[in-house]
Amino acid sequence: MRNDKIKLLELTFKKVSDNPDFFAHFLCLYMEQLSMSQDKLLSDLSCDYESYLKLGLCRAPDILKLDYLKRLKNISEFTKTDVDNLNKILKEVHATKKLKRINYGQEYLTAARDSTEEEK
Amino acid sequence: MGASIKERELHELILQKDDLAFAKLFDLYGEPISKYLSTHFSRFARQDERYVYEAVSDAFLDYYENPSAYDPDKSSLKSFLGLIAKRDLINLIEKEKKHFLRIELPEDVELQEIKWNNLKENDAATDSEIVQNELVELVEKELEKFFNSPIDLTLAKMVLSKERNTEVFAEILGIPHLSEDEVFREVKRHKDRIKKVLQRNGIEQKLRRIVK
């Protein structure tokens, strides 16, 4: 039976998973992008469930900042997770988000172009 | 009694938005505060322990989002968090009491959507359009807190409006060119995602309060 701590962590993990400040957001998107199960992610991160939930409550460092790797290492030590995989998760989700923004930009440009042509 | 040195350090880390601070805070006080509330509100906790977790989780998030509300010279951090959680739990209990005293209102998003529909359909029939518009504006503002992108905001309104036409969703998502199966899957995925946000953040309850 799950204890209070796990249930509380689970609920809070869910609550912050929509907030891109938190690691939970990136973990959820990563699993979604790769259609990956939680068990597989836990195995990749080499951590237990509680550590995974705690990881979700950590702030995700900005990959563009100079201290990014240092901060990631701190998180990895605190949550006892694999730092290389944390790095991979953040970078892959960032890359996908960026790609989506580019695609949206193209769609908006196309829409704008179409509407301009219609006006003519 | 003020905060201990350890608590002051943790509070400082929270103020600085340290990467680990929130997780450390949970590690330290999440379980003890839950236990404290479960003991003091044992009858309620026995009925549904989720309320206790909800109150504790909200208390920690409230503090994290507004840490300057806490004064380390006035009380310990644990007492402060316990107090907010207790207040939140009492509010939840009060709401539940009112809820059961009133007509059974829909709990799930699907049914709540009817409420939104009624709001729109009755628009022309109300005596004061201004009041109605203000109401819609309030609801929209509430939704904007949780949905950053215009697409998500539109999707949320559609979900709440009980829109069932997959093609309309596909248009908004910009995916009408995909195959029927793909469109169905994508639309379902987005609808589920929006519904999760609505449910996780208790938006249905908030909207219900506004509409009332």
CSV table of C-alpha atoms in Angstrom, one decimal:
chain,number,residue,atom,x,y,z
A,1,MET,CA,0.0,0.0,0.0
A,2,ARG,CA,1.3,3.4,-0.9
A,3,ASN,CA,2.1,5.7,2.0
A,4,ASP,CA,1.1,9.3,2.6
A,5,LYS,CA,4.3,10.6,1.2
A,6,ILE,CA,4.0,8.9,-2.1
A,7,LYS,CA,0.4,9.8,-2.5
A,8,LEU,CA,1.1,13.4,-1.7
A,9,LEU,CA,4.1,13.5,-4.1
A,10,GLU,CA,2.0,11.9,-6.8
A,11,LEU,CA,-0.7,14.5,-6.5
A,12,THR,CA,1.7,17.4,-6.4
A,13,PHE,CA,3.7,15.9,-9.4
A,14,LYS,CA,0.4,15.9,-11.3
A,15,LYS,CA,-0.4,19.5,-10.3
A,16,VAL,CA,3.0,20.9,-11.5
A,17,SER,CA,3.2,18.8,-14.6
A,18,ASP,CA,1.6,21.6,-16.6
A,19,ASN,CA,4.1,24.1,-15.4
A,20,PRO,CA,7.3,24.2,-17.6
A,21,ASP,CA,9.3,25.4,-14.6
A,22,PHE,CA,9.2,21.9,-13.2
A,23,PHE,CA,10.8,18.7,-14.2
A,24,ALA,CA,7.5,16.9,-14.1
A,25,HIS,CA,6.4,18.8,-17.1
A,26,PHE,CA,9.4,17.6,-19.1
A,27,LEU,CA,9.0,14.0,-17.9
A,28,CYS,CA,5.4,13.9,-18.9
A,29,LEU,CA,6.1,15.4,-22.3
A,30,TYR,CA,9.0,13.1,-22.9
A,31,MET,CA,6.9,10.0,-22.2
A,32,GLU,CA,4.2,11.3,-24.4
A,33,GLN,CA,6.5,12.1,-27.3
A,34,LEU,CA,8.1,8.7,-27.2
A,35,SER,CA,4.9,6.8,-26.2
A,36,MET,CA,7.0,5.6,-23.3
A,37,SER,CA,5.7,3.9,-20.2
A,38,GLN,CA,6.5,5.2,-16.7
A,39,ASP,CA,8.2,1.9,-15.9
A,40,LYS,CA,10.5,2.3,-18.9
A,41,LEU,CA,11.4,5.8,-17.9
A,42,LEU,CA,12.1,4.7,-14.3
A,43,SER,CA,14.4,2.0,-15.7
A,44,ASP,CA,16.2,4.5,-18.0
A,45,LEU,CA,16.7,6.9,-15.1
A,46,SER,CA,17.9,4.1,-12.9
A,47,CYS,CA,15.8,5.3,-10.0
A,48,ASP,CA,12.9,4.3,-7.8
A,49,TYR,CA,9.3,5.7,-8.0
A,50,GLU,CA,9.8,8.1,-5.0
A,51,SER,CA,13.0,9.6,-6.5
A,52,TYR,CA,11.1,10.0,-9.8
A,53,LEU,CA,8.3,11.9,-8.1
A,54,LYS,CA,10.8,14.1,-6.3
A,55,LEU,CA,12.6,14.7,-9.5
A,56,GLY,CA,9.3,16.0,-10.9
A,57,LEU,CA,9.2,18.6,-8.1
A,58,CYS,CA,12.6,20.0,-9.0
A,59,ARG,CA,12.9,23.0,-11.2
A,60,ALA,CA,14.2,22.2,-14.6
A,61,PRO,CA,17.3,24.2,-15.4
A,62,ASP,CA,17.5,26.3,-18.6
A,63,ILE,CA,19.5,24.4,-21.1
A,64,LEU,CA,20.9,27.6,-22.5
A,65,LYS,CA,22.4,28.8,-19.3
A,66,LEU,CA,26.1,28.3,-18.6
A,67,ASP,CA,25.5,26.6,-15.3
A,68,TYR,CA,23.0,24.1,-16.8
A,69,LEU,CA,25.2,21.0,-16.4
A,70,LYS,CA,26.2,21.9,-12.9
A,71,ARG,CA,22.6,22.4,-11.9
A,72,LEU,CA,21.6,19.2,-13.6
A,73,LYS,CA,24.3,17.3,-11.7
A,74,ASN,CA,22.9,18.6,-8.4
A,75,ILE,CA,19.4,17.4,-9.3
A,76,SER,CA,20.8,14.1,-10.4
A,77,GLU,CA,22.6,13.7,-7.1
A,78,PHE,CA,19.6,14.7,-5.0
A,79,THR,CA,17.2,12.4,-6.8
A,80,LYS,CA,19.7,9.6,-7.4
A,81,THR,CA,18.9,9.6,-11.1
A,82,ASP,CA,21.1,9.2,-14.2
A,83,VAL,CA,22.4,12.7,-15.2
A,84,ASP,CA,22.9,11.7,-18.9
A,85,ASN,CA,19.3,10.7,-19.2
A,86,LEU,CA,18.1,13.8,-17.5
A,87,ASN,CA,20.1,15.8,-20.0
A,88,LYS,CA,18.6,13.8,-22.8
A,89,ILE,CA,15.1,14.3,-21.6
A,90,LEU,CA,15.4,18.1,-21.3
A,91,LYS,CA,17.1,18.5,-24.6
A,92,GLU,CA,14.7,16.3,-26.5
A,93,VAL,CA,11.6,18.0,-25.2
A,94,HIS,CA,13.1,21.4,-25.8
A,95,ALA,CA,14.0,20.4,-29.4
A,96,THR,CA,10.5,19.1,-30.0
A,97,LYS,CA,8.9,22.3,-28.6
A,98,LYS,CA,11.2,24.4,-30.8
A,99,LEU,CA,10.2,22.3,-33.9
A,100,LYS,CA,6.6,22.7,-33.1
A,101,ARG,CA,7.0,26.5,-32.8
A,102,ILE,CA,8.7,26.6,-36.2
A,103,ASN,CA,5.8,24.5,-37.7
A,104,TYR,CA,3.2,26.8,-36.2
A,105,GLY,CA,5.1,29.8,-37.5
A,106,GLN,CA,4.9,28.3,-41.0
A,107,GLU,CA,1.2,27.7,-40.6
A,108,TYR,CA,0.6,31.3,-39.5
A,109,LEU,CA,2.7,32.6,-42.4
A,110,THR,CA,0.7,30.4,-44.8
A,111,ALA,CA,-2.6,31.6,-43.3
A,112,ALA,CA,-1.5,35.2,-43.5
A,113,ARG,CA,-0.3,34.8,-47.1
A,114,ASP,CA,-3.7,33.1,-48.1
A,115,SER,CA,-5.7,35.9,-46.5
A,116,THR,CA,-3.6,38.6,-48.3
A,117,GLU,CA,-4.1,36.8,-51.6
A,118,GLU,CA,-7.9,36.6,-50.9
A,119,GLU,CA,-7.9,40.4,-50.3
A,120,LYS,CA,-6.4,41.0,-53.7
B,1,MET,CA,8.7,30.8,18.1
B,2,GLY,CA,10.5,31.6,14.8
B,3,ALA,CA,12.0,29.4,12.2
B,4,SER,CA,15.0,27.1,12.9
B,5,ILE,CA,18.3,27.7,11.1
B,6,LYS,CA,17.5,24.8,8.7
B,7,GLU,CA,14.1,26.3,7.9
B,8,ARG,CA,15.5,29.8,7.3
B,9,GLU,CA,18.0,28.2,4.9
B,10,LEU,CA,15.2,26.4,3.1
B,11,HIS,CA,13.0,29.5,3.0
B,12,GLU,CA,16.0,31.4,1.5
B,13,LEU,CA,16.4,28.7,-1.2
B,14,ILE,CA,12.7,28.9,-2.0
B,15,LEU,CA,12.9,32.7,-2.3
B,16,GLN,CA,15.9,32.2,-4.7
B,17,LYS,CA,13.9,29.7,-6.7
B,18,ASP,CA,16.5,27.0,-6.1
B,19,ASP,CA,16.1,23.9,-8.3
B,20,LEU,CA,15.8,21.5,-5.3
B,21,ALA,CA,14.1,23.6,-2.7
B,22,PHE,CA,10.5,22.6,-3.4
B,23,ALA,CA,11.3,18.9,-3.5
B,24,LYS,CA,13.3,19.3,-0.3
B,25,LEU,CA,10.4,21.1,1.3
B,26,PHE,CA,8.1,18.2,0.5
B,27,ASP,CA,10.7,15.7,1.7
B,28,LEU,CA,10.9,17.4,5.0
B,29,TYR,CA,7.3,18.4,5.8
B,30,GLY,CA,4.9,16.7,3.3
B,31,GLU,CA,4.3,13.6,5.3
B,32,PRO,CA,4.3,15.1,8.9
B,33,ILE,CA,1.7,17.7,7.9
B,34,SER,CA,-0.5,15.2,6.1
B,35,LYS,CA,-0.4,13.0,9.3
B,36,TYR,CA,-1.2,16.0,11.5
B,37,LEU,CA,-4.3,16.8,9.4
B,38,SER,CA,-5.4,13.2,9.1
B,39,THR,CA,-5.3,13.0,12.9
B,40,HIS,CA,-7.1,16.3,13.6
B,41,PHE,CA,-9.7,15.7,10.9
B,42,SER,CA,-9.8,12.0,11.3
B,43,ARG,CA,-13.5,11.5,10.5
B,44,PHE,CA,-13.2,13.5,7.3
B,45,ALA,CA,-9.8,11.9,6.4
B,46,ARG,CA,-11.3,8.4,6.9
B,47,GLN,CA,-14.1,9.2,4.4
B,48,ASP,CA,-11.7,10.5,1.7
B,49,GLU,CA,-8.0,11.0,2.4
B,50,ARG,CA,-7.6,12.8,-0.9
B,51,TYR,CA,-8.9,16.0,0.7
B,52,VAL,CA,-6.0,16.0,3.1
B,53,TYR,CA,-3.5,15.5,0.3
B,54,GLU,CA,-5.2,18.1,-1.8
B,55,ALA,CA,-5.0,20.7,1.1
B,56,VAL,CA,-1.3,19.9,1.9
B,57,SER,CA,-0.3,20.0,-1.8
B,58,ASP,CA,-2.1,23.3,-2.3
B,59,ALA,CA,-0.6,24.8,0.8
B,60,PHE,CA,2.9,23.9,-0.4
B,61,LEU,CA,2.3,25.3,-3.8
B,62,ASP,CA,0.7,28.5,-2.4
B,63,TYR,CA,3.8,29.0,-0.3
B,64,TYR,CA,6.2,28.2,-3.2
B,65,GLU,CA,4.4,30.7,-5.4
B,66,ASN,CA,4.3,33.4,-2.8
B,67,PRO,CA,7.1,32.7,-0.3
B,68,SER,CA,7.3,36.4,0.9
B,69,ALA,CA,3.9,35.8,2.7
B,70,TYR,CA,5.9,33.8,5.3
B,71,ASP,CA,7.8,35.7,8.0
B,72,PRO,CA,10.5,33.4,9.6
B,73,ASP,CA,10.7,35.6,12.7
B,74,LYS,CA,7.0,35.0,13.5
B,75,SER,CA,6.6,31.3,13.2
B,76,SER,CA,8.3,28.1,12.2
B,77,LEU,CA,7.9,27.1,8.5
B,78,LYS,CA,6.3,23.8,9.6
B,79,SER,CA,3.6,25.6,11.6
B,80,PHE,CA,3.1,28.1,8.8
B,81,LEU,CA,2.6,25.4,6.2
B,82,GLY,CA,0.4,23.4,8.6
B,83,LEU,CA,-1.8,26.4,9.2
B,84,ILE,CA,-2.3,27.1,5.5
B,85,ALA,CA,-3.0,23.4,4.8
B,86,LYS,CA,-5.5,23.3,7.8
B,87,ARG,CA,-7.2,26.4,6.4
B,88,ASP,CA,-7.4,24.9,2.9
B,89,LEU,CA,-8.8,21.6,4.3
B,90,ILE,CA,-11.5,23.5,6.4
B,91,ASN,CA,-12.4,25.4,3.2
B,92,LEU,CA,-12.6,22.1,1.3
B,93,ILE,CA,-14.8,20.6,4.0
B,94,GLU,CA,-17.1,23.6,4.0
B,95,LYS,CA,-17.4,23.5,0.2
B,96,GLU,CA,-18.2,19.8,0.4
B,97,LYS,CA,-20.9,20.4,3.0
B,98,LYS,CA,-22.5,23.1,0.8
B,99,HIS,CA,-22.2,20.9,-2.1
B,100,PHE,CA,-24.1,18.1,-0.5
B,101,LEU,CA,-26.7,20.5,0.8
B,102,ARG,CA,-27.4,21.9,-2.6
B,103,ILE,CA,-28.7,20.1,-5.7
B,104,GLU,CA,-26.3,17.5,-6.8
B,105,LEU,CA,-24.1,19.3,-9.3
B,106,PRO,CA,-22.1,17.5,-12.0
B,107,GLU,CA,-18.7,16.6,-10.8
B,108,ASP,CA,-17.2,15.6,-14.2
B,109,VAL,CA,-16.1,17.9,-16.9
B,110,GLU,CA,-18.6,16.5,-19.4
B,111,LEU,CA,-21.5,17.4,-17.3
B,112,GLN,CA,-20.0,20.7,-16.3
B,113,GLU,CA,-19.9,21.6,-20.0
B,114,ILE,CA,-23.7,21.7,-20.0
B,115,LYS,CA,-23.4,24.6,-17.5
B,116,TRP,CA,-21.1,26.4,-19.9
B,117,ASN,CA,-23.6,25.8,-22.7
B,118,ASN,CA,-26.5,27.1,-20.7
B,119,LEU,CA,-24.5,30.2,-20.0
B,120,LYS,CA,-24.0,30.9,-23.6
B,121,GLU,CA,-27.5,29.8,-24.8
B,122,ASN,CA,-29.2,32.0,-22.2
B,123,ASP,CA,-27.1,34.9,-23.2
B,124,ALA,CA,-29.8,36.7,-25.2
B,125,ALA,CA,-32.5,35.9,-22.7
B,126,THR,CA,-30.8,37.6,-19.6
B,127,ASP,CA,-32.0,40.9,-18.4
B,128,SER,CA,-28.6,42.3,-18.3
B,129,GLU,CA,-26.2,41.6,-21.0
B,130,ILE,CA,-23.5,43.4,-19.1
B,131,VAL,CA,-23.7,41.1,-16.2
B,132,GLN,CA,-23.6,38.1,-18.5
B,133,ASN,CA,-20.6,39.5,-20.4
B,134,GLU,CA,-18.8,40.1,-17.2
B,135,LEU,CA,-19.5,36.5,-16.2
B,136,VAL,CA,-18.1,35.2,-19.5
B,137,GLU,CA,-15.1,37.5,-19.0
B,138,LEU,CA,-14.5,36.2,-15.5
B,139,VAL,CA,-14.7,32.6,-16.8
B,140,GLU,CA,-12.3,33.4,-19.6
B,141,LYS,CA,-9.9,35.0,-17.2
B,142,GLU,CA,-10.0,32.0,-15.1
B,143,LEU,CA,-9.3,29.7,-18.1
B,144,GLU,CA,-6.4,32.0,-19.2
B,145,LYS,CA,-4.6,31.2,-15.9
B,146,PHE,CA,-4.2,27.6,-16.9
B,147,PHE,CA,-4.1,27.7,-20.7
B,148,ASN,CA,-1.3,29.8,-22.1
B,149,SER,CA,-1.7,29.3,-25.8
B,150,PRO,CA,-4.7,30.6,-27.7
B,151,ILE,CA,-5.2,27.1,-29.2
B,152,ASP,CA,-5.4,25.5,-25.8
B,153,LEU,CA,-7.8,28.2,-24.6
B,154,THR,CA,-10.1,27.6,-27.5
B,155,LEU,CA,-9.9,23.9,-27.0
B,156,ALA,CA,-10.8,24.3,-23.3
B,157,LYS,CA,-13.8,26.4,-24.2
B,158,MET,CA,-14.8,23.8,-26.8
B,159,VAL,CA,-14.5,21.0,-24.2
B,160,LEU,CA,-16.5,23.0,-21.7
B,161,SER,CA,-19.1,23.8,-24.4
B,162,LYS,CA,-19.5,20.1,-25.0
B,163,GLU,CA,-18.4,20.4,-28.6
B,164,ARG,CA,-18.4,16.9,-30.0
B,165,ASN,CA,-17.6,17.5,-33.6
B,166,THR,CA,-14.2,16.0,-34.3
B,167,GLU,CA,-13.8,18.1,-37.5
B,168,VAL,CA,-14.1,21.3,-35.6
B,169,PHE,CA,-11.3,20.2,-33.2
B,170,ALA,CA,-9.2,19.1,-36.2
B,171,GLU,CA,-9.6,22.6,-37.8
B,172,ILE,CA,-8.5,24.3,-34.6
B,173,LEU,CA,-5.5,21.9,-34.2
B,174,GLY,CA,-4.6,22.4,-37.9
B,175,ILE,CA,-4.8,18.7,-38.7
B,176,PRO,CA,-7.7,18.2,-41.1
B,177,HIS,CA,-5.3,16.9,-43.7
B,178,LEU,CA,-4.5,13.8,-41.6
B,179,SER,CA,-6.3,10.5,-42.1
B,180,GLU,CA,-9.6,9.9,-40.2
B,181,ASP,CA,-8.0,7.6,-37.7
B,182,GLU,CA,-5.1,10.0,-37.1
B,183,VAL,CA,-7.4,12.9,-36.7
B,184,PHE,CA,-9.5,10.9,-34.2
B,185,ARG,CA,-6.5,9.9,-32.2
B,186,GLU,CA,-5.0,13.4,-32.2
B,187,VAL,CA,-8.2,15.1,-31.2
B,188,LYS,CA,-8.8,12.6,-28.5
B,189,ARG,CA,-5.3,13.1,-27.2
B,190,HIS,CA,-5.7,16.8,-27.0
B,191,LYS,CA,-9.2,16.6,-25.5
B,192,ASP,CA,-7.8,14.3,-22.8
B,193,ARG,CA,-4.9,16.6,-22.1
B,194,ILE,CA,-7.3,19.6,-21.8
B,195,LYS,CA,-9.6,17.6,-19.5
B,196,LYS,CA,-6.7,16.6,-17.3
B,197,VAL,CA,-5.7,20.3,-16.9
B,198,LEU,CA,-9.3,21.2,-16.1
B,199,GLN,CA,-9.6,18.4,-13.5
B,200,ARG,CA,-6.1,18.7,-12.0
B,201,ASN,CA,-6.6,22.3,-11.2
B,202,GLY,CA,-10.2,22.1,-10.1
B,203,ILE,CA,-11.2,24.5,-12.8
B,204,GLU,CA,-14.7,22.9,-13.0
B,205,GLN,CA,-15.3,23.8,-9.3
B,206,LYS,CA,-13.9,27.3,-9.8
B,207,LEU,CA,-16.1,27.9,-12.9
B,208,ARG,CA,-19.1,26.5,-11.0
B,209,ARG,CA,-18.5,29.0,-8.3
B,210,ILE,CA,-18.3,31.8,-10.9
B,211,VAL,CA,-21.4,30.7,-12.7
B,212,LYS,CA,-23.4,30.4,-9.4
